[in-house]
Coordinates of C-alpha atoms and ligand atoms in Angstrom, one line a residue:
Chain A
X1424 CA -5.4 24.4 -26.5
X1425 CA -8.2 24.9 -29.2
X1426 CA -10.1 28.4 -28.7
X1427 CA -7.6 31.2 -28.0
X1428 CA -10.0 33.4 -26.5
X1429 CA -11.8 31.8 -24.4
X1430 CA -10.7 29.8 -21.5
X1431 CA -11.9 26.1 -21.1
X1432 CA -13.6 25.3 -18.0
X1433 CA -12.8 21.8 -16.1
X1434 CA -14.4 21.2 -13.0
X1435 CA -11.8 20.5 -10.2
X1436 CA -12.1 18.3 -7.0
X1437 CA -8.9 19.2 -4.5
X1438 CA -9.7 16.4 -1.3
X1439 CA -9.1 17.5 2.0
X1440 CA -5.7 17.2 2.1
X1441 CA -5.4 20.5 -0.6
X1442 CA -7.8 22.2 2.0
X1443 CA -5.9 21.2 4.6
X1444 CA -2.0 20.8 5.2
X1445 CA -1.0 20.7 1.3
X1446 CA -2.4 24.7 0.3
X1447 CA 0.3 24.5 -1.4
X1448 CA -1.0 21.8 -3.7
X1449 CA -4.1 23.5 -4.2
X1450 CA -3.2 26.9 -5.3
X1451 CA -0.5 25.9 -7.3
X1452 CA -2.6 23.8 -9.1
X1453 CA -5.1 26.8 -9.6
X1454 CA -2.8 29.4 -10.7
X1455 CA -1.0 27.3 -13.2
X1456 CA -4.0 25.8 -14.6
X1457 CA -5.0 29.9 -14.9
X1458 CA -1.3 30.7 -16.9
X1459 CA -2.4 27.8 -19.5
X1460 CA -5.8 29.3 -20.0
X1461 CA -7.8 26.7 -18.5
X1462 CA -10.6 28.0 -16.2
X1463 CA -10.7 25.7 -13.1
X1464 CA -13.8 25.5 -11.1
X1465 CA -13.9 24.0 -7.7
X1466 CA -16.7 21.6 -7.3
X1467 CA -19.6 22.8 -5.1
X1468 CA -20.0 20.2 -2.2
X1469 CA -17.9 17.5 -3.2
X1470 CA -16.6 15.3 -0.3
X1471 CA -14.2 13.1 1.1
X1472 CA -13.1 10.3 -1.5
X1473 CA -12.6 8.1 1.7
X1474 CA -8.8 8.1 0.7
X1475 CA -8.4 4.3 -0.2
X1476 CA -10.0 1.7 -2.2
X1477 CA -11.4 -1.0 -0.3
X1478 CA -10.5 -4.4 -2.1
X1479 CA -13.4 -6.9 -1.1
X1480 CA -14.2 -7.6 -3.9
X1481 CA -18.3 -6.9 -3.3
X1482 CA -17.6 -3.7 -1.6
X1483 CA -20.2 -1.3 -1.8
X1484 CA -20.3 1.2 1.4
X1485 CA -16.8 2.7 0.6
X1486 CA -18.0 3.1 -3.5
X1487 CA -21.0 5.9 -1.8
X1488 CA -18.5 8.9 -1.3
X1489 CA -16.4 8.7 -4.6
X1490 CA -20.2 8.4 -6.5
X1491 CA -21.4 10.9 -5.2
X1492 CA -18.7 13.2 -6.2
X1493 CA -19.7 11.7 -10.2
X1494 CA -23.5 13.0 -8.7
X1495 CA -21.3 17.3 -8.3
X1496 CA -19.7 16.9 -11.3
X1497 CA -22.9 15.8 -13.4
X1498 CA -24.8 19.1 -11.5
X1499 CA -22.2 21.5 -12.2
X1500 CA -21.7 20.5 -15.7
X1501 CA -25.3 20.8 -16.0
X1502 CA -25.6 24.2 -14.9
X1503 CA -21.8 25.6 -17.0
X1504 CA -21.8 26.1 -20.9
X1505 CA -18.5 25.2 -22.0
X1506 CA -17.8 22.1 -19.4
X1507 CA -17.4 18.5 -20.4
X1508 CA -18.6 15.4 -18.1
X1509 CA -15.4 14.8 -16.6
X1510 CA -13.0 16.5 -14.0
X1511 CA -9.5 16.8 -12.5
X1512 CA -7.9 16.4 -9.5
X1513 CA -4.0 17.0 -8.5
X1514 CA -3.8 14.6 -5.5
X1515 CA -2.6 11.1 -6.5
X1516 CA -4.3 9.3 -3.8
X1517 CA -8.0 11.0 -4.6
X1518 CA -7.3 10.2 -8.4
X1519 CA -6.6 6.8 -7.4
X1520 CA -9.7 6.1 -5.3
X1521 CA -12.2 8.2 -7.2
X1522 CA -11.0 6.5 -10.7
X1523 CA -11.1 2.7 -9.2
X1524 CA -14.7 3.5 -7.7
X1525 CA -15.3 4.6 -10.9
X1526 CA -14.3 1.5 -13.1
X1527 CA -16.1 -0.3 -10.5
X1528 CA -19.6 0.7 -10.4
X1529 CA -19.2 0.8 -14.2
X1530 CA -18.7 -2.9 -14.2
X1531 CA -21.0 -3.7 -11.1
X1532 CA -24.8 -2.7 -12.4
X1533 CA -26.4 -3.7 -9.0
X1534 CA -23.6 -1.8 -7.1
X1535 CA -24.0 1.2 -8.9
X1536 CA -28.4 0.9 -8.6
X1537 CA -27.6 0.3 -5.0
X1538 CA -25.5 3.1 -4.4
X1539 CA -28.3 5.3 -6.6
X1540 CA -31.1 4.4 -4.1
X1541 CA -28.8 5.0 -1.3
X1542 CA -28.3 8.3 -2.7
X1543 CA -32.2 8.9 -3.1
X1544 CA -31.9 13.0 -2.1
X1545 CA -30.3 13.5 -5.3
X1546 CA -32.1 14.3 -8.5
X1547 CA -29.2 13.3 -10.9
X1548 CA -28.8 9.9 -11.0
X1549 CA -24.9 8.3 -11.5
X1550 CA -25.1 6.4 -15.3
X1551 CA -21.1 6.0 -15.1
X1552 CA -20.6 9.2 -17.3
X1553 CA -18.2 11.0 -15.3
X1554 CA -14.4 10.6 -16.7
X1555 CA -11.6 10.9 -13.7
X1556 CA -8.3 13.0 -14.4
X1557 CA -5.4 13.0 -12.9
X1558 CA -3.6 16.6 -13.1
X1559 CA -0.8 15.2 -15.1
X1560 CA -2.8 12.9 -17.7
X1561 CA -4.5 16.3 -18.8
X1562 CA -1.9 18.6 -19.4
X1563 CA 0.2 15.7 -21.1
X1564 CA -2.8 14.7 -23.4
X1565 CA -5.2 18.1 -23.3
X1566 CA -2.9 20.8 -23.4
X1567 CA 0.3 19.1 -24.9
X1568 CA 3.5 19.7 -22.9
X1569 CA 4.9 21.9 -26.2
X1570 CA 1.6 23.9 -25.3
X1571 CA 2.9 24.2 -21.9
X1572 CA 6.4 24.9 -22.6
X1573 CA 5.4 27.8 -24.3
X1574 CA 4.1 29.2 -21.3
X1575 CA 7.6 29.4 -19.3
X1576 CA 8.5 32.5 -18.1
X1577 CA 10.9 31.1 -16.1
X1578 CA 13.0 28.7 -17.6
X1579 CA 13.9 26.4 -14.4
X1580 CA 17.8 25.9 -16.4
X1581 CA 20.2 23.8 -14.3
X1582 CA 17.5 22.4 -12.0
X1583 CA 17.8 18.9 -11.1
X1584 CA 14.4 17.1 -10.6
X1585 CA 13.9 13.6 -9.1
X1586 CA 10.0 12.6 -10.1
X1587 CA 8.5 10.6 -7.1
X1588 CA 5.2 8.1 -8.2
X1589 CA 5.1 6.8 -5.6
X1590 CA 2.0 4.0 -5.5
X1591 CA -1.1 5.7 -6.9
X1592 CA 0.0 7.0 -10.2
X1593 CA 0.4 3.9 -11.6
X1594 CA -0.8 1.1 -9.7
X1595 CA -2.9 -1.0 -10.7
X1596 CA -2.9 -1.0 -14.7
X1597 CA -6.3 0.0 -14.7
X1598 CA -5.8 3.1 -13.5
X1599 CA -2.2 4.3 -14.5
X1600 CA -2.1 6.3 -17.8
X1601 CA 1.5 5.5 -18.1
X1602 CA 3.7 2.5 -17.9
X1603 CA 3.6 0.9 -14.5
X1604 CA 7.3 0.4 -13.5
X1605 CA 8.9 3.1 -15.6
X1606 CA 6.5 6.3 -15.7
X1607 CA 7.6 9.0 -17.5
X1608 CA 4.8 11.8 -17.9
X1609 CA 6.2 14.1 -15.0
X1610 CA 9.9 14.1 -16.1
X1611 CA 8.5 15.3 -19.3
X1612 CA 6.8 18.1 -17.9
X1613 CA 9.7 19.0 -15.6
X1614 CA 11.6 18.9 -19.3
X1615 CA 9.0 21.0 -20.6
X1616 CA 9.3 23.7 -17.5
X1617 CA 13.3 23.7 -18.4
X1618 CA 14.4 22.1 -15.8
X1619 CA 17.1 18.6 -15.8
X1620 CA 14.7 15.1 -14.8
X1621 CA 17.3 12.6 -13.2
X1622 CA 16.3 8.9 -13.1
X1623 CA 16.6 7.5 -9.9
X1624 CA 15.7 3.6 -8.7
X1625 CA 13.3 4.7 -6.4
X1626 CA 10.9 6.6 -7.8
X1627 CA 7.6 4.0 -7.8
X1628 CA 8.9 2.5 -4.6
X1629 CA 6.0 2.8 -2.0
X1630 CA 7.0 5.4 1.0
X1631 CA 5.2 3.2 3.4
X1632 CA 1.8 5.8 3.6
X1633 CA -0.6 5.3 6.3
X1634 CA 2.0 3.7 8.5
X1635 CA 3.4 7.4 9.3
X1636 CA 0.6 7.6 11.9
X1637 CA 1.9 5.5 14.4
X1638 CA 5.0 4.0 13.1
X1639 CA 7.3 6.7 12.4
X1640 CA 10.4 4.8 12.5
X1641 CA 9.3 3.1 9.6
X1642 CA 9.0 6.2 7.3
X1643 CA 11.9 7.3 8.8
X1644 CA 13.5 4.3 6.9
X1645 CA 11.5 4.3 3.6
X1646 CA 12.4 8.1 3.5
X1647 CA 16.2 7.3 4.3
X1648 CA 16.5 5.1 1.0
X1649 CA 14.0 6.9 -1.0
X1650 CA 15.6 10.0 -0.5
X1651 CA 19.2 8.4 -0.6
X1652 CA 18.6 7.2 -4.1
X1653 CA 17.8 10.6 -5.7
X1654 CA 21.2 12.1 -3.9
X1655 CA 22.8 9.3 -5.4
X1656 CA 21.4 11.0 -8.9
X1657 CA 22.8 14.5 -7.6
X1658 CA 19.0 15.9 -7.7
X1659 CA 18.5 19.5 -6.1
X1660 CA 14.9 18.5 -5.4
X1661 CA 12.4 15.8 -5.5
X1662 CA 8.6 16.4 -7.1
X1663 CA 5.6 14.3 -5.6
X1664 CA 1.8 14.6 -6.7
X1665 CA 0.3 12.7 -3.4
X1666 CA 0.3 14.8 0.0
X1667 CA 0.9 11.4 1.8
X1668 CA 4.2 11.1 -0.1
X1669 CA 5.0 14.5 0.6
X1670 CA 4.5 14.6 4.2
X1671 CA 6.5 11.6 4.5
X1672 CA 9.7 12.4 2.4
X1673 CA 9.2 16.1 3.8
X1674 CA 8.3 15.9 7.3
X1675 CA 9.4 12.4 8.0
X1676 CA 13.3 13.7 7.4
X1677 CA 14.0 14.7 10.8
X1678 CA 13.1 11.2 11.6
X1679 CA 15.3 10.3 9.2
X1680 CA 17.8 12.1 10.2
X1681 CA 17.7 10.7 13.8
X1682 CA 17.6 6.8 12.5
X1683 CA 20.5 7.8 9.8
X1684 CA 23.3 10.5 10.9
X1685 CA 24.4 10.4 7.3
X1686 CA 21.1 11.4 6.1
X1687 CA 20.8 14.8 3.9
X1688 CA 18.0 16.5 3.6
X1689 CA 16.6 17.5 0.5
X1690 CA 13.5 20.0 -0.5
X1691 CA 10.2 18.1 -1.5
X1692 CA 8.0 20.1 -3.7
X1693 CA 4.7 19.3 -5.2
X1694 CA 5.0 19.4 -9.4
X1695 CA 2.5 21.9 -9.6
X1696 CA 4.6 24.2 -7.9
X1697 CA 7.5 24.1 -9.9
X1698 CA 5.1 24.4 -12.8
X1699 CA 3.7 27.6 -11.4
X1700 CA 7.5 29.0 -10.6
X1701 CA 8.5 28.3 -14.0
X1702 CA 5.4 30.4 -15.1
X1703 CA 6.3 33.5 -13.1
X1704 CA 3.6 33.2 -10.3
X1705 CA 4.2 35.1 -7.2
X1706 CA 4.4 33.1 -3.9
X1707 CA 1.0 33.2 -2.8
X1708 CA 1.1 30.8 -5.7
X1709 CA 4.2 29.0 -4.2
X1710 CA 3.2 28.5 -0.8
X1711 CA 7.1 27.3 -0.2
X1712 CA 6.8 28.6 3.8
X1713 CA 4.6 25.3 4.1
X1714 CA 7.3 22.9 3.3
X1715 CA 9.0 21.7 5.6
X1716 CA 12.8 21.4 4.6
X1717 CA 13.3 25.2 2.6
X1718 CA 13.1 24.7 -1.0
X1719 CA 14.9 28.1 -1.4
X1720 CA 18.6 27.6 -1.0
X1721 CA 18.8 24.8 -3.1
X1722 CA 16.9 27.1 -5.8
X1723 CA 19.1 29.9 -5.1
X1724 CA 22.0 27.6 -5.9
X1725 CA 20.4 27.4 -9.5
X1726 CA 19.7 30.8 -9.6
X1727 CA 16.0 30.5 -9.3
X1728 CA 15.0 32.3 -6.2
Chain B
X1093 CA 8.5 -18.6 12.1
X1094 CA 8.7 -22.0 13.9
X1095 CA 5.4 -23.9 13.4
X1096 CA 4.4 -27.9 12.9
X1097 CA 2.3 -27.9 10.4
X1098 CA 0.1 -30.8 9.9
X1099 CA -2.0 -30.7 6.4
X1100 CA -5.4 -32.2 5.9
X1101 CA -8.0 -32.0 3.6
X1102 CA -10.6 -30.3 5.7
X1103 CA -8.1 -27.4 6.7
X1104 CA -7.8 -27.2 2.9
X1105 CA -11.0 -27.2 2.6
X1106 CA -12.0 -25.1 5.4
X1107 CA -15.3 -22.3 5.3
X1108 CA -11.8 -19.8 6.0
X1109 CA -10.4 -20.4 3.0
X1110 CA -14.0 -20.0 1.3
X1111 CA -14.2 -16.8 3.3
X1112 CA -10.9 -15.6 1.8
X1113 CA -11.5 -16.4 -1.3
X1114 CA -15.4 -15.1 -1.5
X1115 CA -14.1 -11.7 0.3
X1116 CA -10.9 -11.4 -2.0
X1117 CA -12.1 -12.7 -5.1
X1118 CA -8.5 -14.7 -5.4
X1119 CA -8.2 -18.4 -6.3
X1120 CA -5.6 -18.9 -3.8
X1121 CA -4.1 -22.4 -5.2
X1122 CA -3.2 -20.0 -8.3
X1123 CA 0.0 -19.1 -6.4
X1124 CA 2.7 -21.6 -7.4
X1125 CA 5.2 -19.6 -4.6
X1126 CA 7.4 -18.0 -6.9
X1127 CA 8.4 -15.3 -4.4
X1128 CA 8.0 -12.5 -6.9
X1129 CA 5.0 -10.8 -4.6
X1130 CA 8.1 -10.5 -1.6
X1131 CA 10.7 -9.9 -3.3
X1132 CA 9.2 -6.4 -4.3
X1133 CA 7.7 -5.8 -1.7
X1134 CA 8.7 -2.6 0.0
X1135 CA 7.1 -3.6 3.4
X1136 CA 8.8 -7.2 3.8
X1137 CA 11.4 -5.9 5.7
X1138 CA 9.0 -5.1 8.6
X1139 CA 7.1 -8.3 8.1
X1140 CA 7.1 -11.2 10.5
X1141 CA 5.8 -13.6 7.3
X1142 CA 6.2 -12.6 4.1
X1143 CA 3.5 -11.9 1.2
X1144 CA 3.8 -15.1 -0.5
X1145 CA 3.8 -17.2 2.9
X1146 CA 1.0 -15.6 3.6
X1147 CA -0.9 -16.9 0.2
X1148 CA 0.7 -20.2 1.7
X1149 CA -0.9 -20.1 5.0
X1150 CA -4.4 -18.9 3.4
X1151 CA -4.2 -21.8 1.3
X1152 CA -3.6 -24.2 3.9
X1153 CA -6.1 -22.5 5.9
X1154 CA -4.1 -21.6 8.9
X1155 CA -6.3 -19.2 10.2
X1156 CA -5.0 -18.5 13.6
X1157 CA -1.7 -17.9 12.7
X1158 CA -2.2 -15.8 10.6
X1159 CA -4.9 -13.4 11.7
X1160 CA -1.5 -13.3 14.5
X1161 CA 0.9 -11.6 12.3
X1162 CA 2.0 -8.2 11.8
X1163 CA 2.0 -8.5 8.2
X1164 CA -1.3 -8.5 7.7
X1165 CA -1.2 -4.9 9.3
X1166 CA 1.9 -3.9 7.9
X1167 CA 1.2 -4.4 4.5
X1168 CA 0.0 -0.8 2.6
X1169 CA -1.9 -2.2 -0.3
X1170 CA 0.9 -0.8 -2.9
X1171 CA 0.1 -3.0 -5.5
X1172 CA 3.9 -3.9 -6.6
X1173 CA 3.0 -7.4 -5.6
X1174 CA 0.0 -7.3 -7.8
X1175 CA 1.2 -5.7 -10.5
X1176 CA 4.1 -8.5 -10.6
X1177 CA 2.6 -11.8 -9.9
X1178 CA 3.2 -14.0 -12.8
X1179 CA -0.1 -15.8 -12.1
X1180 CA -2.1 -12.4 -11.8
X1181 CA -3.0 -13.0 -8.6
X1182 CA -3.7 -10.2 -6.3
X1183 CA -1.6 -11.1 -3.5
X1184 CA -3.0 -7.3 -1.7
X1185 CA -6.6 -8.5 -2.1
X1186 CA -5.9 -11.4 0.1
X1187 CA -4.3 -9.5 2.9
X1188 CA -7.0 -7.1 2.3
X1189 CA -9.4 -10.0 3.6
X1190 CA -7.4 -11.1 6.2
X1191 CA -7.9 -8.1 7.6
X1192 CA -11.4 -8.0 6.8
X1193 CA -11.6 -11.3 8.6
X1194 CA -9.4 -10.0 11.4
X1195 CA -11.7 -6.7 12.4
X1196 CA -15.0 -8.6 11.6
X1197 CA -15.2 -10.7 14.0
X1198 CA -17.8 -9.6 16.2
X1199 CA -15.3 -7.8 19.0
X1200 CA -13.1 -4.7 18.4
X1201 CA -9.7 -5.9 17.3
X1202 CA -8.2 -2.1 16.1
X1203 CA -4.2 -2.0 14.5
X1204 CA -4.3 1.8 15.8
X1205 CA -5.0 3.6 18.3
X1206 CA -5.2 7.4 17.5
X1207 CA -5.8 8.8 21.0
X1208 CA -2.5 7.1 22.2
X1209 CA 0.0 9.2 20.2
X1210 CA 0.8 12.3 21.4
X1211 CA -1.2 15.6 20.6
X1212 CA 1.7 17.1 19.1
X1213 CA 2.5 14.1 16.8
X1214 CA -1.5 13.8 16.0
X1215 CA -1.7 17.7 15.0
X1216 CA 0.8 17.3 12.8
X1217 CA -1.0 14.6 10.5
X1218 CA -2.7 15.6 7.5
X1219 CA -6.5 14.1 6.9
X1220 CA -5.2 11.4 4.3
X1221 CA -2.9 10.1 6.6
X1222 CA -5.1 9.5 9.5
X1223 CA -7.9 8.8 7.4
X1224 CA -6.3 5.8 5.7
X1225 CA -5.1 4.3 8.4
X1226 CA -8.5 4.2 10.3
X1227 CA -9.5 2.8 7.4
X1228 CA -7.0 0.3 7.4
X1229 CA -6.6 -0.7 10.8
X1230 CA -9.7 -0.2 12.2
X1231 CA -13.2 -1.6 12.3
Ligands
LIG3077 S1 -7.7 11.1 -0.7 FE1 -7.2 12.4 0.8 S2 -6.9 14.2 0.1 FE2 -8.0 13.0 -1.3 S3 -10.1 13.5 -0.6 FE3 -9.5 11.8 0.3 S4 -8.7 12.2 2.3 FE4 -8.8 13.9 1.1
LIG3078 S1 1.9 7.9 0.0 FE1 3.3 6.2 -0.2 S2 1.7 4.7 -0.5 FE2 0.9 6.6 -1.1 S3 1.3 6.9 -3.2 FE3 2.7 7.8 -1.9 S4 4.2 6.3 -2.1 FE4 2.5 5.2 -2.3
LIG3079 S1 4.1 -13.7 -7.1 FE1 2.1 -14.7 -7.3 S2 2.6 -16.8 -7.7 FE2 4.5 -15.8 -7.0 S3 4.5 -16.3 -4.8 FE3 3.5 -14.4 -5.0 S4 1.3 -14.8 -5.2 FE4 2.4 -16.7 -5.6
LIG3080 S1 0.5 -4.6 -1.5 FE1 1.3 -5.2 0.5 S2 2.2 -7.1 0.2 FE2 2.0 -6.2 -1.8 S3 3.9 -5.3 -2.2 FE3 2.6 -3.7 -1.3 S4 2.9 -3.8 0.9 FE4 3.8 -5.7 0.0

């Protein structure tokens, strides 16, 4: 985690979801980031990624908002000693879209001088020298899940942790940094925190996203088997890092529940929060009132309340 | 799905399959219709035609039929199918277009309409749920 002393500073884009519905998300991510000694600093104006990658494949209008996010990052690393050209975010789906755009216009010279003289009120010009992180491909490769471990407070022993990809993580190739149909990066950090991963068939299987707005039942179903193959694995709880996942298998179980009278619920939780429990935050970090099905007796039943 | 086909070289050759193609970036006669994109496909079971009959129909250029389907609006752009084809085709790319081609065409043809669900199911939404699927399903 190189210099003891003094804290590193990444720049940090949350997406409206983390300001929105999923606080949660958003200061867990900040407070644990803080317990490994890495100085997060939210980007000044960023905005909307757009959510989804548009696949024409000359698409430029839907490459303008992820850019100019590059165009915050370049200012504030401008203006802050100590920061490098490249920043993190925790949700899955703004990784996704902001790294794709990214790989695009790097590929796509007159896309990226188009976009540039679309964005004419901005000094800083994009060069595609911005590097996209996802949450998880920085503390696995910057800060080294032995680093991490060391930071437990709160060993989360007993815990039984089914890690949900979901879509975004790893598809496509180009933008997963681990192997697309058997990820492992966040059952090695739920190892790290203490805690039991279980493997469970499910766990890249697409929740059915966007349909949730007006197709319900649909989730309702998706949720049903997703959330029926980590019981099979006896898991207490299951982890997400996408805000869409997480309002489907969380709030989507009482639709579940109606389309399946067998169906169980089971607490959804966001990785960063079970990293910042494991660390000793308080629950301003932990945000647990926000979920939907209580985390809190199933980590009672573990002894982790 | 019960439909007489009959094939000839100009539906083949037809400016929609150019259009699909050009939009997409896909050589649709890649697909050899293994099956592999529906098999894994964790929409099909809400499909009325499945992901690689729907490469079929885009390479026969059956436009109206399939601009008709749910699938084209049912399908999430999860990549599975892509990031399986054994011809490395990129079966979402192609739905992607037909959709393109389905809300471009001059007139509002929206898969959603927001204003129709109740308030208490809207307010419960977060932003990247409705915000992907205006994106999806709108023009
Ligand atoms: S993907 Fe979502 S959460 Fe991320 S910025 Fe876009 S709308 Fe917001
Ligand atoms: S919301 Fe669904 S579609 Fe999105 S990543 Fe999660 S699993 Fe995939
Ligand atoms: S997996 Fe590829 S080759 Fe096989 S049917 Fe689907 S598109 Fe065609
Ligand atoms: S991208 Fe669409 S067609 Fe392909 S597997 Fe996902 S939902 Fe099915």
């Amino acid at each position: 985690m190189g210099n003891e002393n003094k804290p590193m500073k990444l720049a940090y884009y949350p997406g409206c979801t983390l300001k929105n519905q999923a606080t949660n998300f958003d200061v867990s991510t900040v407070s644990s980031m803080a317990k490994l000694d890495v100085e997060v600093e939210e980007l000044d104006r960023w905005n909307c990624c757009g959510t989804v990658h548009a696949l024409d494949s000359d698409n430029v209008m839907n490459r303008v908002a992820p850019i100019t996010n590059m165009i915050r990052v370049k200012e504030a690393q401008a203006r802050t000693e100590g920061m490098a050209s490249e920043f993190m975010t925790s949700c899955a789906m703004c990784y996704n879209t902001l790294k794709r755009a990214n790989i695009d216009v790097r590929q796509r010279a007159d896309a990226l001088a188009t976009i540039n003289d679309l964005l004419y009120l901005d000094e800083t010009k994009y060069e595609g020298d911005v590097e996209v992180l996802h949450l998880l491909e920085y503390l696995r490769d910057r800060v080294g899940f032995d680093n991490l471990a060391k930071k437990v407070t709160k060993p989360l022993e007993g815990l039984r942790v089914a890690c949900y990809y979901g879509c975004l993580l790893v598809r496509p190739k180009e933008v997963a940094f681990d192997d697309v149909e058997n990820p492992m990066v966040m059952e090695n950090l739920i190892a790290a925190l203490g805690a039991t991963p279980v493997d469970f068939s499910h766990k890249t299987e697409c929740c059915g996203a966007y349909q949730t707005v007006d197709k319900p039942e649909i989730i309702a179903d998706r949720t049903d088997k997703i959330m029926g193959s980590a019981h099979e694995e006896q898991a207490d709880l299951v982890v997400v890092s996408c805000p869409l996942c997480a309002f489907n298998l969380d709030y989507r179980q009482d639709d579940a529940k109606r389309l399946n009278p067998d169906f169980r619920n089971m607490p959804v939780l966001y990785f960063t929060q079970l990293m910042a429990l494991a660390f000793g935050c308080d629950e301003s970090a932990l945000r647990f009132d926000l979920q939907h099905i209580d985390p809190l007796p199933a980590l009672k039943a573990r002894g982790l309340d | 799905m019960d439909t007489t086909l009959r094939i000839n070289s100009a539906q083949v050759g037809s400016s929609f399959v150019a259009q699909i193609e050009k939009i997409s970036g896909q050589k649709l006669l890649a697909c050899y219709q293994c099956g592999k994109c529906s098999a894994g496909c964790p929409m099909a079971a809400y499909m009325d035609v499945l992901p690689n009959q729907m490469i079929r129909m885009a390479q026969l250029g059956m436009r109206q039929q399939l601009l008709e389907t749910r699938a084209i609006w049912m399908c999430v752009s999860c990549l599975t199918c892509n990031s399986r084809c054994p011809k490395g085709i990129r079966i979402a790319e192609v739905i992607e277009a037909l959709r393109k081609a389905a809300l471009g065409g001059g007139e509002r043809n929206d898969h959603l309409e927001i204003m129709e669900l109740s308030p208490e199911a809207r307010s419960v939404l977060p932003p990247i749920a409705t915000i992907s699927a205006l994106r999806k399903l709108t023009s």
